[in-house]
Tab-separated table of N, CA and C in Angstrom:
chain	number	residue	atom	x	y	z
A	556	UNK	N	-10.992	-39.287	25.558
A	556	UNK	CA	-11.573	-38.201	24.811
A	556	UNK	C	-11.316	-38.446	23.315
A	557	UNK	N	-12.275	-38.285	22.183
A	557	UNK	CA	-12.148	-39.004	20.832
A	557	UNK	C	-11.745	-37.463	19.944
A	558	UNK	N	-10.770	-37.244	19.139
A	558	UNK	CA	-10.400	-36.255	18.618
A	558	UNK	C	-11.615	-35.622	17.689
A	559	UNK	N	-11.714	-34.574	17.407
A	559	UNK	CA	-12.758	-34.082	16.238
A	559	UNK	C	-12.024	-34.629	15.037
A	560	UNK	N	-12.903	-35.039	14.159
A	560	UNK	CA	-13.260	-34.817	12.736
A	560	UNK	C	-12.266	-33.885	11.955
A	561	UNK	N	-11.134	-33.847	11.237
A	561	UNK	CA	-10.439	-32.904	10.097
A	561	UNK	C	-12.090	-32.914	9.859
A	562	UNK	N	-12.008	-31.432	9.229
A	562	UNK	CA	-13.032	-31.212	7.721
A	562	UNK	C	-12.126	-30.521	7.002
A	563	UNK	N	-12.690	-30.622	5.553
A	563	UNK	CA	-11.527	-29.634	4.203
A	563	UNK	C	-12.509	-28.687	4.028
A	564	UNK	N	-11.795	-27.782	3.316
A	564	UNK	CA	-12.760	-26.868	2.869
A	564	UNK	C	-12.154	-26.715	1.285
A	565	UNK	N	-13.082	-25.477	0.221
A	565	UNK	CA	-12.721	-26.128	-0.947
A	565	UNK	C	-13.643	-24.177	-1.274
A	566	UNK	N	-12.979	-24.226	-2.519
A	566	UNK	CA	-13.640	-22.893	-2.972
A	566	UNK	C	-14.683	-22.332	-3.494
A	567	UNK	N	-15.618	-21.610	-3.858
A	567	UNK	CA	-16.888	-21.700	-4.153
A	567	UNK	C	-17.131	-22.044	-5.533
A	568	UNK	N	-16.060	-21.699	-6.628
A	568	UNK	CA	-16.142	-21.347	-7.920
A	568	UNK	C	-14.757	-22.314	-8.447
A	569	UNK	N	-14.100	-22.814	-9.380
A	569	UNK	CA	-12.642	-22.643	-10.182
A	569	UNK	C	-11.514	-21.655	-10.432
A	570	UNK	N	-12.917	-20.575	-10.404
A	570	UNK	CA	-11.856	-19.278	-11.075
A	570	UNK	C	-11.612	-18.434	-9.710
A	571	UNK	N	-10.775	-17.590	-10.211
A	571	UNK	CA	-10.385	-16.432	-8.816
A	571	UNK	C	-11.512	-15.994	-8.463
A	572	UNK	N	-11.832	-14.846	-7.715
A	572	UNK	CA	-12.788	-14.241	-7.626
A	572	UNK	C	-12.395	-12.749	-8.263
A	573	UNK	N	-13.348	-11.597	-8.789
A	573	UNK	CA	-13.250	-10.591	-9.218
A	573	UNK	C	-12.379	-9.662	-8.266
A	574	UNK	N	-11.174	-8.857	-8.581
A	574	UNK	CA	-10.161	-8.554	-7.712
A	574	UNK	C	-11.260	-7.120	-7.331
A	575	UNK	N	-11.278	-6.473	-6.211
A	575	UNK	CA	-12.151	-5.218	-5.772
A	575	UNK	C	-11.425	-4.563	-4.717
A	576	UNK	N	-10.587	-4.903	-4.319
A	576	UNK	CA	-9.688	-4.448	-3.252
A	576	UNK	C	-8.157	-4.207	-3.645
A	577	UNK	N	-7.130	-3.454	-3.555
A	577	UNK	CA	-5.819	-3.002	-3.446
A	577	UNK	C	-5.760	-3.280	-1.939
A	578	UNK	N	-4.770	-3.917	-1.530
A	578	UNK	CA	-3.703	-4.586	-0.068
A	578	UNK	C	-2.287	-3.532	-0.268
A	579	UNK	N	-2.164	-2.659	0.562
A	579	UNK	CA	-0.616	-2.056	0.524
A	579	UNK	C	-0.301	-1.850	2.274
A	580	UNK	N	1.030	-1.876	2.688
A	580	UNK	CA	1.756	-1.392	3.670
A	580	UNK	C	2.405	0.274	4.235
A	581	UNK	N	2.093	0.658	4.883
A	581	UNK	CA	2.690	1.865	4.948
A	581	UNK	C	4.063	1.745	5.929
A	582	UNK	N	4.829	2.224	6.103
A	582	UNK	CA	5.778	1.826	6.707
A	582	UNK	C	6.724	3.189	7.246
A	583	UNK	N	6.198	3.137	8.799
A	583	UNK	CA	6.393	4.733	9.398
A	583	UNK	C	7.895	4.186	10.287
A	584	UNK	N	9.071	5.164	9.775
A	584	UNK	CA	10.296	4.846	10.328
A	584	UNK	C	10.602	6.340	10.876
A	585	UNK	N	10.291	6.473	12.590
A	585	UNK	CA	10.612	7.909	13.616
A	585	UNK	C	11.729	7.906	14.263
A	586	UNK	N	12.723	8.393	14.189
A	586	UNK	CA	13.644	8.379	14.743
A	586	UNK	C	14.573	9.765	15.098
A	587	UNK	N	15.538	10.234	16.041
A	587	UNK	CA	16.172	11.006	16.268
A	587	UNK	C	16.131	12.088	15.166
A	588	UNK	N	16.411	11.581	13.978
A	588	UNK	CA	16.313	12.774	12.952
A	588	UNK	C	15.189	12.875	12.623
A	589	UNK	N	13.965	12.546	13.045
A	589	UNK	CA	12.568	12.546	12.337
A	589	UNK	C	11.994	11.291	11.502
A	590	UNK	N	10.703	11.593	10.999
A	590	UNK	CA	9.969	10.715	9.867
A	590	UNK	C	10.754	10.683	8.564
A	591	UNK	N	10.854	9.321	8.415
A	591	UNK	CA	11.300	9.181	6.689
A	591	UNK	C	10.216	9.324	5.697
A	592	UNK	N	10.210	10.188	4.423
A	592	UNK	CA	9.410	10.603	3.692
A	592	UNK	C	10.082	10.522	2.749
A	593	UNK	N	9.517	10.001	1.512
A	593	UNK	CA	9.896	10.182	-0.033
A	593	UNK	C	9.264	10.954	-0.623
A	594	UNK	N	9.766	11.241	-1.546
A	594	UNK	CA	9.033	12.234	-2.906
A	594	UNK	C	8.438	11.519	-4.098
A	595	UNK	N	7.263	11.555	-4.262
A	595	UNK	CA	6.997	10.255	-5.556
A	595	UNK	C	7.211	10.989	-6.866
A	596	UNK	N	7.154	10.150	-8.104
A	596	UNK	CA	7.502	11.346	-9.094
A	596	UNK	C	5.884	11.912	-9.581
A	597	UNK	N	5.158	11.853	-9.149
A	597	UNK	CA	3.771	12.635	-9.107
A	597	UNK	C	3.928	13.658	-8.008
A	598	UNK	N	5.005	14.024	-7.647
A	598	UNK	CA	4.952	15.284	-6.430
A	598	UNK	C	4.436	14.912	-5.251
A	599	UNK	N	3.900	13.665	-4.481
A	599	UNK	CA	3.614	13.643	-2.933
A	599	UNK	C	4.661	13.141	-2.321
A	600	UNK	N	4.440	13.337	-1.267
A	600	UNK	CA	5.173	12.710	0.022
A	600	UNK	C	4.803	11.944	0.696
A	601	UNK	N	4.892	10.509	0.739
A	601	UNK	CA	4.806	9.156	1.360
A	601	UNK	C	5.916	8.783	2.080
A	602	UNK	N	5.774	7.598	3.016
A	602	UNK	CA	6.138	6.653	3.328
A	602	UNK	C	6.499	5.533	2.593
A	603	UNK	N	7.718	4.661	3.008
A	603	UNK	CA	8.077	3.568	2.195
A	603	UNK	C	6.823	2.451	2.358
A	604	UNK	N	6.829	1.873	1.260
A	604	UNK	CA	5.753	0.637	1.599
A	604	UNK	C	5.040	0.673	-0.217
A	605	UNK	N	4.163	-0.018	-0.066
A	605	UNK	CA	3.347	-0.719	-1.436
A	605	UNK	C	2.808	-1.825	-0.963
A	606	UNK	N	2.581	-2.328	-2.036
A	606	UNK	CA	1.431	-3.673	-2.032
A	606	UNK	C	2.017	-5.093	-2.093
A	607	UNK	N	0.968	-5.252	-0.765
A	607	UNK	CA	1.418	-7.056	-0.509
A	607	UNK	C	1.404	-7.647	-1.742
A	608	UNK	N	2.334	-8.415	-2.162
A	608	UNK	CA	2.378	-10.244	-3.049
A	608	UNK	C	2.249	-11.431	-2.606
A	609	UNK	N	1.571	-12.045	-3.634
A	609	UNK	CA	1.120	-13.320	-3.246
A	609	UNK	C	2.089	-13.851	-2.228
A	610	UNK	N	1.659	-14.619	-1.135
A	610	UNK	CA	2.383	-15.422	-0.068
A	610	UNK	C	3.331	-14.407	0.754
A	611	UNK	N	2.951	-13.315	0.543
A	611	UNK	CA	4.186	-12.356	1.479
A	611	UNK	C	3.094	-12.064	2.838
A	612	UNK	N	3.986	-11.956	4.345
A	612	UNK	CA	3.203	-11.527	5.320
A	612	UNK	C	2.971	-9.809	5.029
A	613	UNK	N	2.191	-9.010	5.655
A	613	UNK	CA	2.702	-7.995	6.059
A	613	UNK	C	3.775	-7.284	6.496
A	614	UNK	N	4.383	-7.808	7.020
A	614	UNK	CA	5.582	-7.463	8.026
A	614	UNK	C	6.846	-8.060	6.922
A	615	UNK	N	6.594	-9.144	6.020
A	615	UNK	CA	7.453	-9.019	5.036
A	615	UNK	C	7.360	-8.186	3.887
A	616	UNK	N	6.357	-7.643	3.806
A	616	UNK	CA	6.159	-6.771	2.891
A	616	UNK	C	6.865	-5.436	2.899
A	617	UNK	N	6.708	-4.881	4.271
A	617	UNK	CA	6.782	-3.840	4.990
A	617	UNK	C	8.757	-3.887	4.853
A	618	UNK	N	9.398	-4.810	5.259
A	618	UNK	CA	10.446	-4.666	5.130
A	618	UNK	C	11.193	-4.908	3.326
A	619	UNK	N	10.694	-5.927	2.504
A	619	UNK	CA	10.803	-5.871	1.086
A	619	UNK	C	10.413	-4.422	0.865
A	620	UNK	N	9.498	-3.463	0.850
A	620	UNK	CA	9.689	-2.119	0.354
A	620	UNK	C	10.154	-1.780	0.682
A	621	UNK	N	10.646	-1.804	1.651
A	621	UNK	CA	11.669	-0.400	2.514
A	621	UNK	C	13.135	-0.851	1.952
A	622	UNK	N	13.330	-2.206	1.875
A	622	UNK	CA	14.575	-2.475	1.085
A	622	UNK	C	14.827	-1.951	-0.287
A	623	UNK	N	13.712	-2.265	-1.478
A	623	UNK	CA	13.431	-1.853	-2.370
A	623	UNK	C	13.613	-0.444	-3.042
A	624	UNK	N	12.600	0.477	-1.972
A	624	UNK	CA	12.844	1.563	-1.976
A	624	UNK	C	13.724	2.832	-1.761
A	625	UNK	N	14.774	2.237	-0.462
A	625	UNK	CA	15.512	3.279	0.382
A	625	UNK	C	16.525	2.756	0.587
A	626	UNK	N	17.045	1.244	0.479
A	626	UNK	CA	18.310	0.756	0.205
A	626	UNK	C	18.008	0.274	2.224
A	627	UNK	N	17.231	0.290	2.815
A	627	UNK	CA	17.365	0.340	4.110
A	627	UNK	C	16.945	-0.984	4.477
A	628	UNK	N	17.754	-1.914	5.658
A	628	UNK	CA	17.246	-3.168	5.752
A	628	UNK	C	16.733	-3.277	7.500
A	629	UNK	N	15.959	-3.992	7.373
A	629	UNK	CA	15.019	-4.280	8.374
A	629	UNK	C	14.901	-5.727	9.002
A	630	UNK	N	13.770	-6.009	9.671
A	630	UNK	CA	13.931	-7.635	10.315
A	630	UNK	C	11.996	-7.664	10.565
A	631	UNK	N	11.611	-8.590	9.526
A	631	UNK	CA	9.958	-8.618	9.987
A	631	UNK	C	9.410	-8.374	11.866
A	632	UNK	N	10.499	-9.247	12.234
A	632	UNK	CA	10.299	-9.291	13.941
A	632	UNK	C	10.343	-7.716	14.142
A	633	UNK	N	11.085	-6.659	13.622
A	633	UNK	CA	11.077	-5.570	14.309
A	633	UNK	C	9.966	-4.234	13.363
A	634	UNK	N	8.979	-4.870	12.913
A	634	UNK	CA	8.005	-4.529	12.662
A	634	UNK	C	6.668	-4.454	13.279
A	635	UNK	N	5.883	-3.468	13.815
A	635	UNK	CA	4.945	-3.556	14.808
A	635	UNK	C	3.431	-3.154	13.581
A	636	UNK	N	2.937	-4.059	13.584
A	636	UNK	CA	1.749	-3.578	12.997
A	636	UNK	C	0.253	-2.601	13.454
A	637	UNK	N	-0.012	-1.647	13.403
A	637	UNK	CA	-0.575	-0.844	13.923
A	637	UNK	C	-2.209	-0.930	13.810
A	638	UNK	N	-2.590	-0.851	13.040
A	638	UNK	CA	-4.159	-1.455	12.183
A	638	UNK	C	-4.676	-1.347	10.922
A	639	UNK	N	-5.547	-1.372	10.804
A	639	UNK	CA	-5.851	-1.348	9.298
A	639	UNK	C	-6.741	0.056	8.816
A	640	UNK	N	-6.818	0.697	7.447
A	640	UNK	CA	-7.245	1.644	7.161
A	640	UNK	C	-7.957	1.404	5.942
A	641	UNK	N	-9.570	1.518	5.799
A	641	UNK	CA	-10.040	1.217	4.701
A	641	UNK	C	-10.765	2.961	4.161
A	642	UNK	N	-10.541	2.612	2.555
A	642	UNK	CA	-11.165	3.834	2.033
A	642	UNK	C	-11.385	3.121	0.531
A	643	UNK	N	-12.319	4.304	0.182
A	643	UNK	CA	-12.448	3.727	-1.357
A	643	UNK	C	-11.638	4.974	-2.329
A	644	UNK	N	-10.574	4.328	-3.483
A	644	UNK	CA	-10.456	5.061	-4.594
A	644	UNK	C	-10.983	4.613	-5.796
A	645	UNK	N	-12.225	5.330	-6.350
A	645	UNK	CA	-12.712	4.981	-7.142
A	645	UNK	C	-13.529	4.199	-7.684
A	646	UNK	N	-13.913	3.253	-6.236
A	646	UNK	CA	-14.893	2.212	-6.291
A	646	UNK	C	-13.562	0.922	-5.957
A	647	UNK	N	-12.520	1.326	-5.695
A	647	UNK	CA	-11.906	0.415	-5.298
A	647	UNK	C	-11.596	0.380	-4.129
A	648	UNK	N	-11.829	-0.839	-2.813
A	648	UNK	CA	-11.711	-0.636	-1.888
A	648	UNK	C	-10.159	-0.818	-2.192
A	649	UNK	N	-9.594	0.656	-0.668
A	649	UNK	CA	-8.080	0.400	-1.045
A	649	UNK	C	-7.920	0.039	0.264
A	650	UNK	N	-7.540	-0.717	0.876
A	650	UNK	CA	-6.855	-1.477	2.172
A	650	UNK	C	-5.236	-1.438	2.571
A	651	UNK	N	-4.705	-0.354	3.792
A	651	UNK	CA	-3.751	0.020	4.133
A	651	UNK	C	-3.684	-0.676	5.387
A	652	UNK	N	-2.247	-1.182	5.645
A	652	UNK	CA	-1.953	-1.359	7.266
A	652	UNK	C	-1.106	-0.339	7.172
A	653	UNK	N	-0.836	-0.048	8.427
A	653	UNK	CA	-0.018	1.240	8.797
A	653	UNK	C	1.305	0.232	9.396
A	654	UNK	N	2.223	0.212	9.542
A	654	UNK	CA	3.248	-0.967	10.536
A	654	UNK	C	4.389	0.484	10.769
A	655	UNK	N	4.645	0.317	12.208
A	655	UNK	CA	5.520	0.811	12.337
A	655	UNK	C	7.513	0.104	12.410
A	656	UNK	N	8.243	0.581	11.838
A	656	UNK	CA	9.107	-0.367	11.832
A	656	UNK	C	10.328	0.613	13.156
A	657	UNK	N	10.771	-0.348	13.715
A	657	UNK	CA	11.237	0.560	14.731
A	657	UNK	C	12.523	0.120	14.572
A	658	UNK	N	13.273	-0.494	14.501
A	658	UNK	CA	14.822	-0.814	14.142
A	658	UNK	C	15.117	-1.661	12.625
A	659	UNK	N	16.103	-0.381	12.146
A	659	UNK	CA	16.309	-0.671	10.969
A	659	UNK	C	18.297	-0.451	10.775
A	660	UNK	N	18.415	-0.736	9.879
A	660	UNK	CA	20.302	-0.211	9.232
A	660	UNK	C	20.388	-0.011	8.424
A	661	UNK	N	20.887	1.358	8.325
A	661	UNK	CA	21.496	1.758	6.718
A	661	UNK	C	21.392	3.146	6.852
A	662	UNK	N	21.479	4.140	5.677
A	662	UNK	CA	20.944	5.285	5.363
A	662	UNK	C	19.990	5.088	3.882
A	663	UNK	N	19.329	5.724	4.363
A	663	UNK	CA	17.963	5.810	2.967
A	663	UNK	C	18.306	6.974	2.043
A	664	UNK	N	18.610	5.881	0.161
A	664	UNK	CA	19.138	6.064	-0.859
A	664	UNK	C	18.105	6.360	-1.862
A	665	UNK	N	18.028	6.932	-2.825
A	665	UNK	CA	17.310	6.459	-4.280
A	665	UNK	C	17.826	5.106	-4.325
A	666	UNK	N	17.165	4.323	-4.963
A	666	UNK	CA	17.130	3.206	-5.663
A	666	UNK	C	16.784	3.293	-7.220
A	667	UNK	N	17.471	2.954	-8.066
A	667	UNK	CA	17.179	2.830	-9.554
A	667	UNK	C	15.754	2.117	-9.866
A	668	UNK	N	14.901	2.395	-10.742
A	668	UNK	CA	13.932	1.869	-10.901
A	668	UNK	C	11.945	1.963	-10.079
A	669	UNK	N	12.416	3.112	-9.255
A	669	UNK	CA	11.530	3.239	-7.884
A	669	UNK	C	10.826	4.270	-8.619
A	670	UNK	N	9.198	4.481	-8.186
A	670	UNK	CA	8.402	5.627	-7.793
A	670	UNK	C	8.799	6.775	-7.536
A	671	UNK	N	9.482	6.585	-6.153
A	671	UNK	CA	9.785	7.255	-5.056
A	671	UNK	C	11.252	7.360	-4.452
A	672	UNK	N	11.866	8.672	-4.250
A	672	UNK	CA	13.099	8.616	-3.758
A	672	UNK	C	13.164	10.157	-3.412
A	673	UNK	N	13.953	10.803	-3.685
A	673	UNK	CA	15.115	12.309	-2.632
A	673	UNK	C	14.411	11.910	-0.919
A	674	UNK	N	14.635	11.038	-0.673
A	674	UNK	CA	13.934	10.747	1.066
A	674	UNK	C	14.817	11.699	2.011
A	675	UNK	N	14.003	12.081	2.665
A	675	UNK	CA	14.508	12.915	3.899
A	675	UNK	C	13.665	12.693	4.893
A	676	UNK	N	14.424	12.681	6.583
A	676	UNK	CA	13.839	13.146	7.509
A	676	UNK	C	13.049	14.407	8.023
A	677	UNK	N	12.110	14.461	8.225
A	677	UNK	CA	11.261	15.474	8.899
A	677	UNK	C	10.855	15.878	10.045
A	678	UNK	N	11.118	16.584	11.066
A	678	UNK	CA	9.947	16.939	12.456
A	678	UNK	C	8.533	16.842	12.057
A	679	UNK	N	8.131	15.957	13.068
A	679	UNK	CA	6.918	15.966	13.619
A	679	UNK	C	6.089	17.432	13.032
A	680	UNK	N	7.031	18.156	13.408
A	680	UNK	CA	6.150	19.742	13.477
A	680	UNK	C	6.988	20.114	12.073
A	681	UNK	N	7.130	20.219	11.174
A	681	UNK	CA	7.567	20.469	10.163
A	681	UNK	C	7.273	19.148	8.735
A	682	UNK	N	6.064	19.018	8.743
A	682	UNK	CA	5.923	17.774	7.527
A	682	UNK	C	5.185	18.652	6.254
A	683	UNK	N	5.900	18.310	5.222
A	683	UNK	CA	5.311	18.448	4.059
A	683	UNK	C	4.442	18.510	3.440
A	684	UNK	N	4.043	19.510	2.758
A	684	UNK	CA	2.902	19.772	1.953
A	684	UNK	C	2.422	18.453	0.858
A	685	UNK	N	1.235	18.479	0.556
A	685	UNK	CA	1.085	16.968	-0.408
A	685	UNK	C	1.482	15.854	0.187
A	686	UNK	N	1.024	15.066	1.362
A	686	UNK	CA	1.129	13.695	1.514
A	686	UNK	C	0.278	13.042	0.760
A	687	UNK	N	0.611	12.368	0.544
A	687	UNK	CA	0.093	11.056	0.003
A	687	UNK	C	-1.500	10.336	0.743
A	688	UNK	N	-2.557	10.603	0.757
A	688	UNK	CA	-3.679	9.945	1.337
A	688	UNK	C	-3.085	8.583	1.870
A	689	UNK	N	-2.689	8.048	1.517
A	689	UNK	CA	-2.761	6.605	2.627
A	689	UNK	C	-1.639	7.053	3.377
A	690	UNK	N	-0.393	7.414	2.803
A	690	UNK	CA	0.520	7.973	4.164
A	690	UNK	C	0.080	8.775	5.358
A	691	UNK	N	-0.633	9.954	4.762
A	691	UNK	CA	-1.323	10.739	5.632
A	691	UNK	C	-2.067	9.847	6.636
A	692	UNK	N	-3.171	9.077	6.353
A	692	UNK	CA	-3.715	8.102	7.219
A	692	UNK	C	-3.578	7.131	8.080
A	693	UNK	N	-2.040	6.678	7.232
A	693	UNK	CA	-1.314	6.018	8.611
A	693	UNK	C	-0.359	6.651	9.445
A	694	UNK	N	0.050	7.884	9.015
A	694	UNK	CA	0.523	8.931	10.232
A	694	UNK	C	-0.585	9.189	11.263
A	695	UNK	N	-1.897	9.674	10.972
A	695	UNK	CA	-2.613	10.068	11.585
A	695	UNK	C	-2.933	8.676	12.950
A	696	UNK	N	-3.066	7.583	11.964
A	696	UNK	CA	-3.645	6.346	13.021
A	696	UNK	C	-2.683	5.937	13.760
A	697	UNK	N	-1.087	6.321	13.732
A	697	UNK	CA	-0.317	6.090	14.636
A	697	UNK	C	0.117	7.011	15.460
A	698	UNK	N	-0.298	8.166	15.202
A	698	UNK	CA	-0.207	9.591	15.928
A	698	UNK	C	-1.648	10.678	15.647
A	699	UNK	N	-2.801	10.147	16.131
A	699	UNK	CA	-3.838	10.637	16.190
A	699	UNK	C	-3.483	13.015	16.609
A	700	UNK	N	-2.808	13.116	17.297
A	700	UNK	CA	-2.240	14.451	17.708
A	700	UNK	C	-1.198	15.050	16.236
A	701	UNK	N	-1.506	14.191	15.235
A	701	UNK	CA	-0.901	15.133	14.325
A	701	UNK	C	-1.935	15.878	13.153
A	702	UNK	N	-1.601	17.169	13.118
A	702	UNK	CA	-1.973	17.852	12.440
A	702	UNK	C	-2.035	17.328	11.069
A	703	UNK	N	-2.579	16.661	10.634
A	703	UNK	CA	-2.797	16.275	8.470
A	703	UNK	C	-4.253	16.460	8.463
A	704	UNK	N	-4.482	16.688	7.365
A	704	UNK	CA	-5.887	16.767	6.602
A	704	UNK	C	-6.090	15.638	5.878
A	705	UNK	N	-6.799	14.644	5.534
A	705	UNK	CA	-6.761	13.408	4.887
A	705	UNK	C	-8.230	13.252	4.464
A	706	UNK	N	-8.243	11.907	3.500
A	706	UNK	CA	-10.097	11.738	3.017
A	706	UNK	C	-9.820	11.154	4.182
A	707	UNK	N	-11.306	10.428	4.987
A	707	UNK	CA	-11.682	10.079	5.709
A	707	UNK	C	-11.000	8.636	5.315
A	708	UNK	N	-11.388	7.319	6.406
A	708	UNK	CA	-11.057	5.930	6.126
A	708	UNK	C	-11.341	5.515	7.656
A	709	UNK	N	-11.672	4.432	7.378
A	709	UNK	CA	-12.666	3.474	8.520
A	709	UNK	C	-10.932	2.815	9.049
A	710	UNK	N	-10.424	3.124	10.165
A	710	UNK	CA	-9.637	2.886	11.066
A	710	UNK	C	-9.654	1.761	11.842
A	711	UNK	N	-9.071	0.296	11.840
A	711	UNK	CA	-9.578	-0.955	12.680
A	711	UNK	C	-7.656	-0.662	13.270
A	712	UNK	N	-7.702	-0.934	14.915
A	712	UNK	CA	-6.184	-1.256	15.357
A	712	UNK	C	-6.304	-2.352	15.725
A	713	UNK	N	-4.973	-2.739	15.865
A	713	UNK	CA	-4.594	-4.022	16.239
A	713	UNK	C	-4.832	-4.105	17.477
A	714	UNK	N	-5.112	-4.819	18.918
A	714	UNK	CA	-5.000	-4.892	20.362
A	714	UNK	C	-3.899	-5.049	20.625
A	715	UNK	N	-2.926	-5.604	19.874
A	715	UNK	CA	-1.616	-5.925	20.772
A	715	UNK	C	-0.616	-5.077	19.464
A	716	UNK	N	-0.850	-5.073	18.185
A	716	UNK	CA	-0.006	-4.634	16.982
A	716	UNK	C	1.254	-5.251	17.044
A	717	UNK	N	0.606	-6.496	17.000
A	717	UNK	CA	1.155	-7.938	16.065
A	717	UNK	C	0.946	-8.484	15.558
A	718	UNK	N	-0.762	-8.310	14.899
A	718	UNK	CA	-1.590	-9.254	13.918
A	718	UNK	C	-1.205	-9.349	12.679
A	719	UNK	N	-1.341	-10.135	11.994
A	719	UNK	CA	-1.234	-10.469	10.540
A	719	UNK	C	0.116	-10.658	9.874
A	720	UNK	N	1.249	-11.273	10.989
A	720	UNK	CA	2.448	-11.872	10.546
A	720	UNK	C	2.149	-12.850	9.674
């Protein structure tokens, strides 16, 4: 049997292409005491997470914010990725994965320099006024039975929610 052919591939242009999309992580941590939620200093309530960097997976991303943010450390492996959430702000497509992280260590701190911090746990049945639109959206896509109001966003899941390590 004669192997195929390598082919290369090569880019259309020199230059980047025009950036039109925002890439961020949401990062839903449920546990005995409830959902972890921050306070941003614009007054909402999110989830730990932000936007992928160059050469970072998802699932490293997902744990770099949560470190970043909450002093809390994690393990990419114990990150489950849930699916993806598209919406537009402003003419910008904004592109969310939702990942759930299910084993973590520490207690969640302010961090100097952050957005976001006074984090507290919440019930299910007791969540905060002002979420955050993409938080809201990836609560909702990982717990469709929860009560949030959100803009709309085109919802893709993972089949197994392990894609895009």
């Amino acid at each position: 049997m004669t192997r195929p052919v390598r082919v290369s591939s090569r880019p259309r242009v020199d230059r980047p292409p025009p950036a039109h999309a925002a890439l961020g992580v949401g990062a839903i941590l449920y546990g005995p005491r409830g959902l972890l939620l921050g306070r941003h200093r614009r007054g909402t309530w999110e989830l730990p997470g932000g936007t992928v960097e160059p050469g970072e997976s998802l699932r490293e991303t997902a744990v770099r914010e949560l470190r970043e943010e909450t002093g809390l450390a994690a393990r990419p492996e114990d990150v489950r990725l849930l699916g993806t959430l598209l919406d537009d702000a402003d003419g910008v497509v904004r592109v969310t994965v939702a990942a759930r992280v299910t084993v973590w260590r520490g207690e969640p701190a302010d961090q100097p320099e952050e957005s976001v911090g006074r984090w507290r746990w919440f019930g299910l049945d007791r969540l905060p006024e002002q979420l955050f639109v993409c938080s809201a959206q990836a609560l909702t896509a990982w717990r469709p039975d929860l009560p949030i109001e959100h803009a709309p966003a085109h919802y893709t899941p993972y089949a197994t929610g392990t894609d895009g390590s």
